[in-house]
Amino acid sequence: MSITANDQTKSFCILTDNTEYRMKADGNGILKHIWYGNRVETDMEYLLDFHDVGFSGNIYTSAHERHYSIDTMPLEYPASGCGDFRIPALTVVQSDGSSAADLRFVGYNIRKGKYSIPGLPAVYADENEAETLEIYLKDIASDLFVTLKYGVIARYDIITRSAVISNKGKTDMQLERALSMCLDFTYGEWDRIYFTGRHTMERIPERAPLMHGIQESSGMRGTSSHQHNPSVILCSRDCTETTGECFGAALMYSGSCKTQTEYGQLNETRLVMGINPDLFSWELKRGEDFYTPEAILTYSGSGFEQLSHNFHRVIRNNVCRGRYKKTERPVLINNWEATYFDFDEIKLAEIAQKAAELGVDMFVMDDGWFGKRDSDTSGLGDWVVNESKLKGGLKPLTDKIRKMGLKFGIWFEPEMVSEDSDLFRNHPEWAIRIPGRKPSLSRCQLVLDMTRADVREYLYNAISNVLNSADISYVKWDMNRSICDWYSSVLKREAMGEMPHRYVLGLYELLERLTSDFPDVLFEGCSGGGGRFDAGMLYYCPQIWCSDNTDAYDRTRIQYGTSFIYPISAVGSHVSAVPNHQTGRVTPIEARAVTAMAGSFGYELDLNTLSDEEKSAVKNQIIRFRRYNKLIHNGDYFRLSSPLTDKFAVWQFVAEDKSEALVHGMIYKTESNMLRYPIRLRGLKADTAYRLETDGAVYTGRALMNGGILLPRSMGDYSPIEMHFVEIK
Ligand code: DGJ
């Protein structure tokens, strides 16, 4: 059993293979957080020490125990209004207009298996792989109930959290804040790492010590965004890849998220995470429940590497679903950077033909194949083939490409509409706009109101008609703007604050329907690259286009940041042309290839334009990727350098049974008479001998992990690294 409860002391303990989580309801029914960290198998309450702190008041029944204050206690799920002055997880406006909830313990339940969440993605698991703890809390003065859910996958050191807020009273309430989790630490001086950036430069880690007060990363864009990835790490000041303590949280949510830390008056730390309350309110009518999205938590007592491995394993095995969860993904060629909007069926076939000759598995036709779509100013929403570009429609093209031995994939941007489109002309009310105001345009487009059932029905039919019309194996689901002008003609005035969350629920409903009705189609997520790279989307799409920046140097940094939380199998990455279209940088084709291999791997250029030497390099890269595919996607990933501070980016994949390891990377600059950089490998078997394939040299795991290996001598800039070590049996 991972979860145990003591009915006498009302304490709860969640044990995973290496971690322990403890909480306890005290005599007043206040649910205190006691411990999250390494396994200790001890009641850690002795660490809590309370004294009388001025201006931190007392609950009424303990008014004379002046040391007893919910303002100084570590709490599991703090609500606002009753004396805890730190950031709350829950704010409820009661029917009398007051904003208060005083949550007390009323019961619990433990069961096998992992809970699911209606309408929202959640970690899933077999009955015997996971357990669920539910703790029931009730406001002492109203019929507001809160169920705290904890899901446990012990072997991955993963604990998930979610809350259900229920109005069991006779009058309606209003939720102003309903976060997914709170984690209180009474001790420790922590650094906070979050993953920030912008379009074409997403998820760059920033690390800074917590300062007194509140720090946050809050998205307001309607999506999880390029700017504020819904994930965070709190770590000890000395934490490195392999030493120190760290806690990670990732929200399985694709809308606006808020992550806040508060370093408080007693040097205690609170971490909360959930739907961004700045874009949220919810009418909780009598008899109704509200489900928060799920937060995935993990702890490592031995640095970021273990924390990332825990996240990678759970996302690969218990978040991603469908046929492509485990099967090898096709090596694809995408025509976007090769043609942009300027193509016809002849040009596409030429690109596909060369790709087939060089060993690619799938051709993906990107933006521009539908409606009147010759630029990004028109056509979105009209999901019918533009026959002036593709003569005879889709079928002849897909048939031709299938005959070349390639699968066929296609691009959609379902949630969008161009003003210049038949869809907008017929249904202007489907676009998100505020009556009487000119809407904000971005990439000349508007967003469809995904809260509307008729919009979802239209999209389902439009997309499934296309998928049924030809042999299509892949869909790239793009989304190219942030959302504002929140207004829906189908929502009542009082419910308008629900729209951003209802948008996400609508999106998930459509994705669920399409992915279950087309189980053989590989769905790849995208939002101008990685603008919606989150565990919620990964539940529907096992891979996400990581960034619109295909420059190999920048990608080493973007993919480095992404790898803290998300597995390599989730990262969409391609070799593109040089000079790179986003940066103008020229990098060698092998450096582009090893960088793209840390992902789903593919190409995004017209291979016909390459020299013969480059073409044979491509052929060879595909052969190598096929060999390494399992190792890369199912193995453990190690960050051997920091591309943000080091002169090189080096990373390593190790097979689960440690029988092989692949070191990839790039030396950024070559200087004359430069010493070769030594790099230490990790995760090998110490007493095993490994052969380096390139020159046959043999090293023990112990030598490679302690002394390391010298990186190859570099020539030119962005010099690629590839070293494949295989165990000698
Ligand atoms: C943004 C995507 O990230 C690109 O890869 C490409 O699909 C364009 N949209 C097409 O408009």
mmCIF file of N, CA, C and O in Angstrom, residues 480-538:
data_model
loop_
_atom_site.group_PDB
_atom_site.id
_atom_site.type_symbol
_atom_site.label_atom_id
_atom_site.label_comp_id
_atom_site.label_asym_id
_atom_site.label_seq_id
_atom_site.Cartn_x
_atom_site.Cartn_y
_atom_site.Cartn_z
ATOM 1 N N ASN A 480 -2.440 29.653 -33.672
ATOM 2 C CA ASN A 480 -1.439 30.695 -33.876
ATOM 3 C C ASN A 480 -1.756 32.081 -33.336
ATOM 4 O O ASN A 480 -1.400 33.083 -33.959
ATOM 5 N N ARG A 481 -2.425 32.159 -32.219
ATOM 6 C CA ARG A 481 -2.532 33.474 -31.581
ATOM 7 C C ARG A 481 -2.934 33.305 -30.116
ATOM 8 O O ARG A 481 -3.408 32.258 -29.689
ATOM 9 N N SER A 482 -2.750 34.391 -29.365
ATOM 10 C CA SER A 482 -3.247 34.430 -27.989
ATOM 11 C C SER A 482 -4.690 34.930 -28.044
ATOM 12 O O SER A 482 -5.096 35.579 -29.008
ATOM 13 N N ILE A 483 -5.431 34.647 -26.991
ATOM 14 C CA ILE A 483 -6.865 34.967 -27.028
ATOM 15 C C ILE A 483 -7.173 36.165 -26.120
ATOM 16 O O ILE A 483 -6.679 36.240 -24.994
ATOM 17 N N CYS A 484 -7.975 37.070 -26.638
ATOM 18 C CA CYS A 484 -8.502 38.157 -25.797
ATOM 19 C C CYS A 484 -9.926 38.438 -26.283
ATOM 20 O O CYS A 484 -10.520 37.587 -26.923
ATOM 21 N N ASP A 485 -10.480 39.585 -25.979
ATOM 22 C CA ASP A 485 -11.867 39.911 -26.353
ATOM 23 C C ASP A 485 -12.846 38.837 -25.895
ATOM 24 O O ASP A 485 -13.773 38.451 -26.634
ATOM 25 N N TRP A 486 -12.647 38.319 -24.690
ATOM 26 C CA TRP A 486 -13.466 37.207 -24.224
ATOM 27 C C TRP A 486 -14.938 37.610 -24.157
ATOM 28 O O TRP A 486 -15.344 38.441 -23.365
ATOM 29 N N TYR A 487 -15.739 37.032 -25.000
ATOM 30 C CA TYR A 487 -17.186 37.245 -24.971
ATOM 31 C C TYR A 487 -17.811 36.132 -25.796
ATOM 32 O O TYR A 487 -17.335 35.802 -26.879
ATOM 33 N N SER A 488 -18.888 35.580 -25.262
ATOM 34 C CA SER A 488 -19.590 34.548 -26.013
ATOM 35 C C SER A 488 -21.076 34.837 -25.959
ATOM 36 O O SER A 488 -21.626 35.090 -24.882
ATOM 37 N N SER A 489 -21.716 34.785 -27.133
ATOM 38 C CA SER A 489 -23.151 35.089 -27.132
ATOM 39 C C SER A 489 -23.960 33.955 -26.511
ATOM 40 O O SER A 489 -25.146 34.118 -26.251
ATOM 41 N N VAL A 490 -23.336 32.811 -26.266
ATOM 42 C CA VAL A 490 -24.112 31.726 -25.638
ATOM 43 C C VAL A 490 -23.938 31.698 -24.115
ATOM 44 O O VAL A 490 -24.524 30.849 -23.443
ATOM 45 N N LEU A 491 -23.123 32.598 -23.582
ATOM 46 C CA LEU A 491 -22.962 32.605 -22.116
ATOM 47 C C LEU A 491 -23.721 33.789 -21.529
ATOM 48 O O LEU A 491 -23.722 34.889 -22.101
ATOM 49 N N LYS A 492 -24.319 33.565 -20.384
ATOM 50 C CA LYS A 492 -25.008 34.660 -19.694
ATOM 51 C C LYS A 492 -23.960 35.634 -19.163
ATOM 52 O O LYS A 492 -22.810 35.263 -18.941
ATOM 53 N N ARG A 493 -24.404 36.847 -18.897
ATOM 54 C CA ARG A 493 -23.486 37.879 -18.409
ATOM 55 C C ARG A 493 -22.701 37.379 -17.192
ATOM 56 O O ARG A 493 -21.477 37.503 -17.119
ATOM 57 N N GLU A 494 -23.399 36.764 -16.238
ATOM 58 C CA GLU A 494 -22.763 36.315 -14.992
ATOM 59 C C GLU A 494 -21.744 35.196 -15.257
ATOM 60 O O GLU A 494 -20.874 34.931 -14.431
ATOM 61 N N ALA A 495 -21.895 34.511 -16.384
ATOM 62 C CA ALA A 495 -21.013 33.362 -16.639
ATOM 63 C C ALA A 495 -19.857 33.713 -17.566
ATOM 64 O O ALA A 495 -19.071 32.842 -17.945
ATOM 65 N N MET A 496 -19.718 34.996 -17.953
ATOM 66 C CA MET A 496 -18.684 35.358 -18.937
ATOM 67 C C MET A 496 -17.274 35.055 -18.411
ATOM 68 O O MET A 496 -16.371 34.719 -19.173
ATOM 69 N N GLY A 497 -17.108 35.167 -17.086
ATOM 70 C CA GLY A 497 -15.800 34.873 -16.494
ATOM 71 C C GLY A 497 -15.424 33.404 -16.603
ATOM 72 O O GLY A 497 -14.285 33.004 -16.332
ATOM 73 N N GLU A 498 -16.380 32.585 -17.001
ATOM 74 C CA GLU A 498 -16.108 31.140 -17.151
ATOM 75 C C GLU A 498 -15.523 30.821 -18.516
ATOM 76 O O GLU A 498 -15.072 29.713 -18.775
ATOM 77 N N MET A 499 -15.585 31.823 -19.406
ATOM 78 C CA MET A 499 -15.299 31.514 -20.808
ATOM 79 C C MET A 499 -13.885 30.965 -21.061
ATOM 80 O O MET A 499 -13.736 29.978 -21.793
ATOM 81 N N PRO A 500 -12.844 31.572 -20.466
ATOM 82 C CA PRO A 500 -11.503 31.030 -20.772
ATOM 83 C C PRO A 500 -11.370 29.549 -20.388
ATOM 84 O O PRO A 500 -10.779 28.762 -21.140
ATOM 85 N N HIS A 501 -11.942 29.170 -19.249
ATOM 86 C CA HIS A 501 -11.854 27.756 -18.867
ATOM 87 C C HIS A 501 -12.773 26.908 -19.746
ATOM 88 O O HIS A 501 -12.402 25.812 -20.176
ATOM 89 N N ARG A 502 -13.960 27.434 -20.038
ATOM 90 C CA ARG A 502 -14.871 26.674 -20.910
ATOM 91 C C ARG A 502 -14.273 26.485 -22.302
ATOM 92 O O ARG A 502 -14.545 25.498 -22.975
ATOM 93 N N TYR A 503 -13.481 27.457 -22.746
ATOM 94 C CA TYR A 503 -12.784 27.316 -24.043
ATOM 95 C C TYR A 503 -11.897 26.068 -24.007
ATOM 96 O O TYR A 503 -11.909 25.234 -24.919
ATOM 97 N N VAL A 504 -11.133 25.930 -22.923
ATOM 98 C CA VAL A 504 -10.208 24.790 -22.818
ATOM 99 C C VAL A 504 -11.011 23.481 -22.729
ATOM 100 O O VAL A 504 -10.661 22.485 -23.373
ATOM 101 N N LEU A 505 -12.107 23.509 -21.981
ATOM 102 C CA LEU A 505 -12.929 22.291 -21.887
ATOM 103 C C LEU A 505 -13.486 21.921 -23.265
ATOM 104 O O LEU A 505 -13.539 20.741 -23.629
ATOM 105 N N GLY A 506 -13.872 22.927 -24.038
ATOM 106 C CA GLY A 506 -14.392 22.683 -25.387
ATOM 107 C C GLY A 506 -13.321 22.094 -26.288
ATOM 108 O O GLY A 506 -13.558 21.145 -27.044
ATOM 109 N N LEU A 507 -12.126 22.647 -26.182
ATOM 110 C CA LEU A 507 -11.004 22.136 -26.976
ATOM 111 C C LEU A 507 -10.746 20.667 -26.620
ATOM 112 O O LEU A 507 -10.587 19.811 -27.492
ATOM 113 N N TYR A 508 -10.694 20.377 -25.324
ATOM 114 C CA TYR A 508 -10.424 18.994 -24.898
ATOM 115 C C TYR A 508 -11.527 18.043 -25.383
ATOM 116 O O TYR A 508 -11.243 16.919 -25.790
ATOM 117 N N GLU A 509 -12.774 18.529 -25.351
ATOM 118 C CA GLU A 509 -13.868 17.652 -25.793
ATOM 119 C C GLU A 509 -13.702 17.293 -27.267
ATOM 120 O O GLU A 509 -13.832 16.130 -27.666
ATOM 121 N N LEU A 510 -13.342 18.292 -28.073
ATOM 122 C CA LEU A 510 -13.163 18.037 -29.503
ATOM 123 C C LEU A 510 -11.958 17.121 -29.753
ATOM 124 O O LEU A 510 -12.021 16.186 -30.553
ATOM 125 N N LEU A 511 -10.882 17.379 -29.037
ATOM 126 C CA LEU A 511 -9.695 16.535 -29.208
ATOM 127 C C LEU A 511 -9.988 15.095 -28.803
ATOM 128 O O LEU A 511 -9.563 14.141 -29.458
ATOM 129 N N GLU A 512 -10.733 14.937 -27.730
ATOM 130 C CA GLU A 512 -11.062 13.591 -27.251
ATOM 131 C C GLU A 512 -11.868 12.840 -28.313
ATOM 132 O O GLU A 512 -11.600 11.681 -28.628
ATOM 133 N N ARG A 513 -12.835 13.558 -28.874
ATOM 134 C CA ARG A 513 -13.701 12.921 -29.863
ATOM 135 C C ARG A 513 -12.899 12.525 -31.107
ATOM 136 O O ARG A 513 -13.022 11.404 -31.606
ATOM 137 N N LEU A 514 -12.092 13.429 -31.585
ATOM 138 C CA LEU A 514 -11.343 13.130 -32.814
ATOM 139 C C LEU A 514 -10.272 12.068 -32.582
ATOM 140 O O LEU A 514 -10.095 11.166 -33.400
ATOM 141 N N THR A 515 -9.564 12.166 -31.446
ATOM 142 C CA THR A 515 -8.493 11.176 -31.248
ATOM 143 C C THR A 515 -9.090 9.793 -30.989
ATOM 144 O O THR A 515 -8.500 8.792 -31.370
ATOM 145 N N SER A 516 -10.281 9.720 -30.384
ATOM 146 C CA SER A 516 -10.831 8.362 -30.222
ATOM 147 C C SER A 516 -11.442 7.847 -31.509
ATOM 148 O O SER A 516 -11.398 6.650 -31.770
ATOM 149 N N ASP A 517 -11.990 8.740 -32.338
ATOM 150 C CA ASP A 517 -12.577 8.251 -33.593
ATOM 151 C C ASP A 517 -11.530 7.967 -34.665
ATOM 152 O O ASP A 517 -11.817 7.279 -35.640
ATOM 153 N N PHE A 518 -10.341 8.533 -34.499
ATOM 154 C CA PHE A 518 -9.259 8.276 -35.476
ATOM 155 C C PHE A 518 -8.029 7.768 -34.722
ATOM 156 O O PHE A 518 -6.993 8.436 -34.668
ATOM 157 N N PRO A 519 -8.146 6.564 -34.146
ATOM 158 C CA PRO A 519 -7.082 6.083 -33.264
ATOM 159 C C PRO A 519 -5.761 5.815 -33.976
ATOM 160 O O PRO A 519 -4.718 5.771 -33.326
ATOM 161 N N ASP A 520 -5.820 5.664 -35.302
ATOM 162 C CA ASP A 520 -4.572 5.368 -36.002
ATOM 163 C C ASP A 520 -3.852 6.623 -36.479
ATOM 164 O O ASP A 520 -2.772 6.542 -37.063
ATOM 165 N N VAL A 521 -4.478 7.753 -36.284
ATOM 166 C CA VAL A 521 -3.854 9.004 -36.735
ATOM 167 C C VAL A 521 -2.961 9.540 -35.610
ATOM 168 O O VAL A 521 -3.360 9.592 -34.453
ATOM 169 N N LEU A 522 -1.755 9.921 -35.983
ATOM 170 C CA LEU A 522 -0.851 10.552 -35.019
ATOM 171 C C LEU A 522 -1.165 12.049 -34.982
ATOM 172 O O LEU A 522 -1.067 12.734 -35.993
ATOM 173 N N PHE A 523 -1.574 12.553 -33.835
ATOM 174 C CA PHE A 523 -1.852 13.987 -33.686
ATOM 175 C C PHE A 523 -0.617 14.649 -33.092
ATOM 176 O O PHE A 523 -0.112 14.215 -32.057
ATOM 177 N N GLU A 524 -0.128 15.686 -33.762
ATOM 178 C CA GLU A 524 0.983 16.471 -33.212
ATOM 179 C C GLU A 524 0.440 17.850 -32.833
ATOM 180 O O GLU A 524 -0.188 18.531 -33.640
ATOM 181 N N GLY A 525 0.671 18.259 -31.599
ATOM 182 C CA GLY A 525 0.237 19.578 -31.154
ATOM 183 C C GLY A 525 1.183 20.648 -31.649
ATOM 184 O O GLY A 525 2.347 20.383 -31.965
ATOM 185 N N CYS A 526 0.688 21.878 -31.720
ATOM 186 C CA CYS A 526 1.529 22.990 -32.161
ATOM 187 C C CYS A 526 0.793 24.273 -31.807
ATOM 188 O O CYS A 526 -0.430 24.340 -31.865
ATOM 189 N N SER A 527 1.526 25.282 -31.439
ATOM 190 C CA SER A 527 0.917 26.604 -31.296
ATOM 191 C C SER A 527 2.025 27.601 -31.607
ATOM 192 O O SER A 527 2.786 27.980 -30.720
ATOM 193 N N GLY A 528 2.159 27.918 -32.891
ATOM 194 C CA GLY A 528 3.299 28.729 -33.296
ATOM 195 C C GLY A 528 4.563 28.105 -32.733
ATOM 196 O O GLY A 528 5.362 28.762 -32.087
ATOM 197 N N GLY A 529 4.709 26.787 -32.932
ATOM 198 C CA GLY A 529 5.773 26.028 -32.255
ATOM 199 C C GLY A 529 5.260 25.618 -30.893
ATOM 200 O O GLY A 529 4.200 25.013 -30.768
ATOM 201 N N GLY A 530 6.001 25.996 -29.852
ATOM 202 C CA GLY A 530 5.715 25.469 -28.512
ATOM 203 C C GLY A 530 4.909 26.399 -27.632
ATOM 204 O O GLY A 530 5.190 26.513 -26.444
ATOM 205 N N GLY A 531 3.862 27.035 -28.199
ATOM 206 C CA GLY A 531 3.041 27.938 -27.382
ATOM 207 C C GLY A 531 1.979 27.227 -26.572
ATOM 208 O O GLY A 531 1.240 27.869 -25.820
ATOM 209 N N ARG A 532 1.855 25.929 -26.773
ATOM 210 C CA ARG A 532 0.909 25.170 -25.942
ATOM 211 C C ARG A 532 1.545 23.815 -25.646
ATOM 212 O O ARG A 532 0.987 22.774 -25.921
ATOM 213 N N PHE A 533 2.750 23.889 -25.110
ATOM 214 C CA PHE A 533 3.526 22.690 -24.802
ATOM 215 C C PHE A 533 3.279 22.377 -23.338
ATOM 216 O O PHE A 533 3.925 22.918 -22.448
ATOM 217 N N ASP A 534 2.291 21.527 -23.081
ATOM 218 C CA ASP A 534 1.940 21.236 -21.692
ATOM 219 C C ASP A 534 1.435 19.806 -21.591
ATOM 220 O O ASP A 534 1.108 19.178 -22.598
ATOM 221 N N ALA A 535 1.350 19.320 -20.361
ATOM 222 C CA ALA A 535 0.963 17.916 -20.155
ATOM 223 C C ALA A 535 -0.501 17.681 -20.513
ATOM 224 O O ALA A 535 -0.891 16.547 -20.784
ATOM 225 N N GLY A 536 -1.309 18.744 -20.547
ATOM 226 C CA GLY A 536 -2.704 18.585 -20.976
ATOM 227 C C GLY A 536 -2.763 18.217 -22.444
ATOM 228 O O GLY A 536 -3.417 17.242 -22.845
ATOM 229 N N MET A 537 -2.038 18.944 -23.285
ATOM 230 C CA MET A 537 -2.044 18.648 -24.720
ATOM 231 C C MET A 537 -1.412 17.283 -24.991
ATOM 232 O O MET A 537 -1.808 16.583 -25.927
ATOM 233 N N LEU A 538 -0.434 16.914 -24.171
ATOM 234 C CA LEU A 538 0.245 15.632 -24.422
ATOM 235 C C LEU A 538 -0.670 14.431 -24.167
ATOM 236 O O LEU A 538 -0.392 13.321 -24.607
#
